[in-house]
Amino acid sequence: TDIVIREGDMISIDGTTGIVVLGAVDLVMPELTGDLDTILEWADEFRTLGVRANADNPEDAELSRDFGAEGIGLCRTEHMFLGDRKQIIQTFILNDDELIREKAVADLYEAQVGDFYGMFKAMDGLPVIVRLLDPPLHEFLESPRELDVEIAKLEAAGAPSDAIAEKRALLEKIDGFAEQNPMLGMRGCRLGIVYPILPEMQVRAIATACARLQKEGFAPKPEIMIPLVSVLPELAKLRSVAEAVIAEVAAAEGVELSIPVGTMIELPRAAVTANEIATEADFFSFGTNDLTQTTFGFSRDDVEGEFVPQYLNEHLLPYNPFATIDPGVAKLVEMGVELGHEGNPEIVCGVCGEHGGDPESIHTFNRIGLNYVSCSPYRVPVARLAAAQAAIKQR
Ligand code: PEP
Ligand code: MG
């Protein structure tokens, strides 16, 4: 019989076989079992490269742990600022009143303690690298275009003028945060330097969650990561902020806290001066998404939909450099690892860009001598396998 499916009807697709089923089928979480599990256990005996996951909530952390991740290589804390938290960060950004801003930060602190408590507990005994806030602040704000439309509608409907004036003032404020090149603007460690209250709050929340878990008998292992550093003093400044807060929390909670502080290497300047930067870093995590963007001068948010497809067709590029690590970018990673060890022989080096879950890139990272790769939870199994294949090939 011919089955007619209309817009809005529910269907299910088996992603492996392509079978289409009418209606919703019961789903189960994927598990590593049987032969696959055995093969991955064999792989673990051979690989020397660690495999961690990028996760920012306890569910993903647990999932990645089930898939064999040996820690969290990147917890993007901005993902914890969405949903009902967005309103709070907006209050912080858009208000000039110091008391209102402080109250917003206090609310964020309460929420973050809970977030980190859940993450560290899910990864008990394993490292969790928490990255301090990274994106441009306007990403948390309403879209000025939508606001513009809203104002036009209010005007057309003859809304009271003070309501319109309020929206206009908000629009002006939001416009004030607009940047020509936001990815090269007020983001990463620059945010923490301009608004020190934010890193202080985040570090306090990390240290407090860690202290609470320690007192409950758990073994939390948080690490603090400072993003988008280009010069040593940026890292030195934020590191000292972090260390002061950690010491304060340790004294207040009556526990000993040992929380490493490291940085992301995602800018060419950081990679070529890694010997200096390493003097203030316990670890490096190569953010190869931004490092690819800044090495090529390709906007990662745009070019994949613009000219990269044509470049691939015309063989101007052998592959998408945001998916598989480019040799030029890999050279910067290699330089960063070598120089990093000059500045700090004990430095731990990993990668947390999308490339961390790409088998071909994993071969390159293995050759360069990174300590681990970190990728999305679902790519952890393939990363374990690729790391073993790379180790065997390199022998
Ligand atoms: C990176 O730049 O590689 C990275 C992991 O950070 P994000 O993707 O969040 O910019
Ligand atoms: Mg980045």
Coordinates of C-alpha atoms in Angstrom, one line a residue, residues 28-324:
V28 CA 17.7 3.3 23.7
M29 CA 21.0 5.1 24.6
P30 CA 23.9 3.6 22.6
E31 CA 26.1 1.4 24.6
L32 CA 29.5 -0.1 24.0
T33 CA 28.9 -3.8 24.2
G34 CA 30.0 -7.0 22.6
D35 CA 32.7 -7.2 19.9
L36 CA 33.0 -3.4 19.6
D37 CA 33.8 -3.1 23.3
T38 CA 36.4 -5.9 23.0
I39 CA 38.1 -4.2 20.1
L40 CA 38.2 -0.9 21.9
E41 CA 39.7 -2.6 25.0
W42 CA 42.4 -4.0 22.7
A43 CA 42.9 -0.5 21.2
D44 CA 43.4 0.9 24.7
E45 CA 46.3 -1.5 25.3
F46 CA 48.1 0.0 22.3
R47 CA 47.3 3.7 22.3
T48 CA 49.6 6.2 24.1
L49 CA 47.4 9.2 23.4
G50 CA 44.8 9.9 26.0
V51 CA 41.1 10.4 25.0
R52 CA 38.9 12.9 26.8
A53 CA 35.6 14.4 25.9
N54 CA 34.2 17.9 25.4
A55 CA 31.1 18.1 27.7
D56 CA 29.4 20.8 29.7
N57 CA 26.6 18.9 31.6
P58 CA 26.6 15.9 33.8
E59 CA 24.6 13.8 31.3
D60 CA 27.1 14.2 28.6
A61 CA 30.0 13.7 31.0
E62 CA 28.5 10.4 32.1
L63 CA 27.9 9.4 28.5
S64 CA 31.4 10.1 27.6
R65 CA 32.7 8.2 30.6
D66 CA 30.6 5.2 29.4
F67 CA 32.2 5.6 26.0
G68 CA 35.7 5.4 27.7
A69 CA 36.7 9.0 28.0
E70 CA 39.4 9.6 30.6
G71 CA 38.3 13.0 31.6
I72 CA 36.7 16.2 30.3
G73 CA 39.2 18.1 28.0
L74 CA 36.8 21.0 27.5
C75 CA 33.8 22.2 29.5
R76 CA 32.5 25.3 27.7
T77 CA 31.0 27.2 30.5
E78 CA 29.1 29.6 28.2
H79 CA 26.7 26.7 27.5
M80 CA 25.8 26.9 31.2
F81 CA 24.6 30.5 30.7
L82 CA 21.7 29.7 28.4
G83 CA 18.0 29.0 29.2
D84 CA 16.9 30.8 32.3
R85 CA 20.4 31.9 33.0
K86 CA 20.5 34.1 29.9
Q87 CA 18.3 36.6 31.7
I88 CA 20.8 36.9 34.5
I89 CA 23.8 37.4 32.3
Q90 CA 21.8 40.0 30.3
T91 CA 21.1 41.8 33.5
F92 CA 24.8 41.9 34.2
I93 CA 25.8 43.1 30.8
L94 CA 23.1 45.7 30.3
N95 CA 23.0 47.4 33.7
D96 CA 25.2 50.3 34.8
D97 CA 24.0 50.0 38.4
E98 CA 26.8 48.3 40.3
L99 CA 24.5 46.7 42.9
I100 CA 22.3 45.2 40.2
R101 CA 25.4 43.8 38.4
E102 CA 26.7 42.3 41.6
K103 CA 23.4 40.7 42.4
A104 CA 23.4 39.1 38.9
V105 CA 26.9 37.8 39.4
A106 CA 25.9 36.4 42.8
D107 CA 23.0 34.6 41.1
L108 CA 25.3 33.2 38.4
Y109 CA 27.6 32.0 41.1
E110 CA 24.9 30.0 42.9
A111 CA 24.0 28.4 39.6
Q112 CA 27.6 27.7 38.6
V113 CA 28.4 26.0 41.9
G114 CA 25.6 23.5 41.2
D115 CA 26.7 23.0 37.6
F116 CA 30.3 22.3 38.6
Y117 CA 29.3 20.1 41.5
G118 CA 27.3 17.9 39.0
M119 CA 30.1 17.8 36.5
F120 CA 32.9 16.9 38.9
K121 CA 30.8 14.3 40.6
A122 CA 30.0 12.6 37.3
M123 CA 33.7 12.5 36.5
D124 CA 34.8 11.6 40.0
G125 CA 38.6 10.9 40.0
L126 CA 39.1 12.1 36.4
P127 CA 40.3 15.5 35.3
V128 CA 37.7 18.1 34.2
I129 CA 39.1 21.1 32.4
V130 CA 36.7 24.1 32.9
R131 CA 37.2 26.9 30.5
L132 CA 36.4 30.4 31.7
L133 CA 33.8 32.3 29.8
D134 CA 34.9 32.7 26.1
P135 CA 32.3 34.1 23.7
P136 CA 31.6 37.8 22.8
L137 CA 29.1 39.1 25.3
H138 CA 26.6 40.1 22.6
E139 CA 26.0 36.4 22.0
F140 CA 24.0 36.5 25.2
L141 CA 21.9 39.5 24.2
E142 CA 18.7 39.8 22.1
S143 CA 19.2 40.1 18.3
P144 CA 19.1 43.8 17.4
R145 CA 17.3 43.0 14.2
E146 CA 14.4 41.3 16.1
L147 CA 14.3 44.1 18.6
D148 CA 14.1 46.5 15.7
V149 CA 11.1 44.6 14.3
E150 CA 9.5 44.6 17.7
I151 CA 9.8 48.4 18.0
A152 CA 8.3 48.8 14.5
K153 CA 5.4 46.6 15.5
L154 CA 4.9 48.6 18.8
E155 CA 4.9 51.8 16.8
A156 CA 2.4 50.5 14.3
A157 CA 0.1 49.3 17.1
G158 CA 0.3 52.8 18.7
A159 CA 1.9 51.4 21.9
P160 CA 2.7 54.0 24.7
S161 CA 5.7 56.1 23.9
D162 CA 7.5 55.2 27.2
A163 CA 7.4 51.5 26.3
I164 CA 8.8 52.3 22.8
A165 CA 11.5 54.5 24.4
E166 CA 12.5 51.7 26.7
K167 CA 13.0 49.3 23.8
R168 CA 14.9 51.9 21.9
A169 CA 17.3 52.4 24.8
L170 CA 17.8 48.7 25.0
L171 CA 18.5 48.5 21.3
E172 CA 21.0 51.3 21.6
K173 CA 22.8 49.5 24.4
I174 CA 22.9 46.2 22.5
D175 CA 24.2 48.1 19.4
G176 CA 27.0 49.4 21.6
F177 CA 28.2 45.8 22.0
A178 CA 28.3 45.1 18.2
E179 CA 31.7 44.6 16.8
Q180 CA 33.0 44.4 13.2
N181 CA 34.9 41.2 13.9
P182 CA 33.4 39.7 17.1
M183 CA 35.6 36.5 16.8
L184 CA 38.6 38.8 17.0
G185 CA 37.2 41.2 19.5
M186 CA 36.1 41.2 23.2
R187 CA 36.1 37.6 24.0
G188 CA 38.2 34.9 25.6
C189 CA 40.6 36.1 28.3
R190 CA 40.0 39.7 27.3
L191 CA 36.5 39.4 28.9
G192 CA 38.1 38.4 32.2
I193 CA 40.5 41.2 32.1
V194 CA 37.8 43.8 31.4
Y195 CA 35.3 42.3 33.7
P196 CA 37.4 40.6 36.5
I197 CA 34.2 39.9 38.5
L198 CA 33.4 37.1 36.0
P199 CA 36.5 35.0 36.3
E200 CA 36.5 35.6 40.0
M201 CA 32.9 34.3 40.2
Q202 CA 33.6 31.2 38.0
V203 CA 36.8 30.3 39.9
R204 CA 35.0 30.7 43.2
A205 CA 32.3 28.4 42.0
I206 CA 34.8 25.8 40.7
A207 CA 36.8 25.8 44.0
T208 CA 33.7 25.7 46.2
A209 CA 32.2 22.8 44.3
C210 CA 35.5 21.0 44.5
A211 CA 35.8 21.7 48.3
R212 CA 32.2 20.4 48.9
L213 CA 32.9 17.2 47.0
Q214 CA 36.2 16.6 48.8
K215 CA 34.4 17.0 52.1
E216 CA 31.9 14.4 51.0
G217 CA 34.6 11.9 50.2
F218 CA 34.8 12.3 46.4
A219 CA 38.0 13.0 44.4
P220 CA 37.1 15.9 42.1
K221 CA 39.9 17.0 39.8
P222 CA 39.0 20.3 38.2
E223 CA 41.5 22.3 36.2
I224 CA 41.0 25.9 35.1
M225 CA 41.5 27.0 31.5
I226 CA 42.0 30.5 30.3
P227 CA 40.9 31.0 26.7
L228 CA 42.3 33.0 23.8
V229 CA 45.6 34.1 25.3
S230 CA 48.0 35.9 23.0
V231 CA 50.5 37.4 25.4
L232 CA 52.0 36.1 28.7
P233 CA 50.8 39.0 30.9
E234 CA 47.1 38.1 30.1
L235 CA 47.6 34.6 31.4
A236 CA 49.8 35.8 34.4
K237 CA 47.1 38.3 35.4
L238 CA 44.2 35.9 35.3
R239 CA 46.2 33.1 36.8
S240 CA 47.0 35.2 39.9
V241 CA 43.3 36.1 40.1
A242 CA 42.4 32.4 40.0
E243 CA 45.1 31.5 42.6
A244 CA 44.0 34.2 45.0
V245 CA 40.4 33.0 44.8
I246 CA 41.3 29.3 45.2
A247 CA 43.4 30.1 48.3
E248 CA 40.5 32.1 49.8
V249 CA 38.0 29.3 49.2
A250 CA 40.5 26.7 50.6
A251 CA 40.9 28.8 53.8
A252 CA 37.2 29.4 54.1
E253 CA 36.2 25.7 53.5
G254 CA 39.1 24.4 55.6
V255 CA 40.4 22.1 52.8
E256 CA 43.5 21.8 50.7
L257 CA 42.8 22.6 47.0
S258 CA 45.1 21.8 44.2
I259 CA 43.6 23.1 41.0
P260 CA 46.0 23.4 38.0
V261 CA 45.6 26.5 35.8
G262 CA 46.4 26.4 32.1
T263 CA 45.5 28.0 28.8
M264 CA 44.2 27.4 25.4
I265 CA 46.6 27.9 22.5
E266 CA 44.3 29.1 19.7
L267 CA 46.2 32.1 18.3
P268 CA 49.3 32.0 16.2
R269 CA 51.1 34.4 18.5
A270 CA 50.5 32.1 21.5
A271 CA 51.9 29.1 19.6
V272 CA 55.1 30.8 18.5
T273 CA 55.8 32.3 21.9
A274 CA 54.7 29.1 23.8
N275 CA 58.0 29.0 25.7
E276 CA 57.0 32.3 27.4
I277 CA 53.4 31.4 27.9
A278 CA 54.2 28.0 29.4
T279 CA 56.0 29.6 32.3
E280 CA 52.6 30.4 33.7
A281 CA 50.7 27.4 32.5
D282 CA 50.3 23.9 34.0
F283 CA 48.8 22.7 30.7
F284 CA 48.1 23.7 27.1
S285 CA 45.0 22.8 25.2
F286 CA 45.2 23.5 21.5
G287 CA 42.0 25.1 20.4
T288 CA 42.4 24.1 16.8
N289 CA 39.0 25.6 15.7
D290 CA 40.2 29.1 16.5
L291 CA 43.8 28.3 15.6
T292 CA 42.6 27.2 12.1
Q293 CA 40.4 30.3 11.8
T294 CA 43.3 32.6 12.8
T295 CA 46.0 30.9 10.8
F296 CA 44.1 30.9 7.6
G297 CA 42.2 34.1 8.3
F298 CA 39.0 32.1 7.5
S299 CA 35.9 33.0 9.5
R300 CA 34.9 29.6 10.8
D301 CA 31.3 30.7 11.1
D302 CA 31.1 31.6 7.4
V303 CA 33.5 30.0 5.0
E304 CA 32.2 26.5 5.2
G305 CA 29.0 27.8 3.6
E306 CA 30.8 30.2 1.3
F307 CA 33.9 29.3 -0.7
V308 CA 35.3 26.2 1.0
P309 CA 33.0 23.9 -1.1
Q310 CA 34.4 25.5 -4.3
Y311 CA 37.9 25.2 -3.0
L312 CA 37.4 21.5 -2.4
N313 CA 35.9 21.0 -5.9
E314 CA 38.7 22.8 -7.6
H315 CA 41.3 21.1 -5.3
L316 CA 42.6 24.3 -3.9
L317 CA 42.3 22.6 -0.6
P318 CA 42.6 18.8 -0.2
Y319 CA 40.0 18.8 2.6
N320 CA 38.0 21.1 4.9
P321 CA 40.7 22.4 7.4
F322 CA 38.0 22.8 10.1
A323 CA 37.4 19.1 10.0
T324 CA 40.9 17.6 9.4

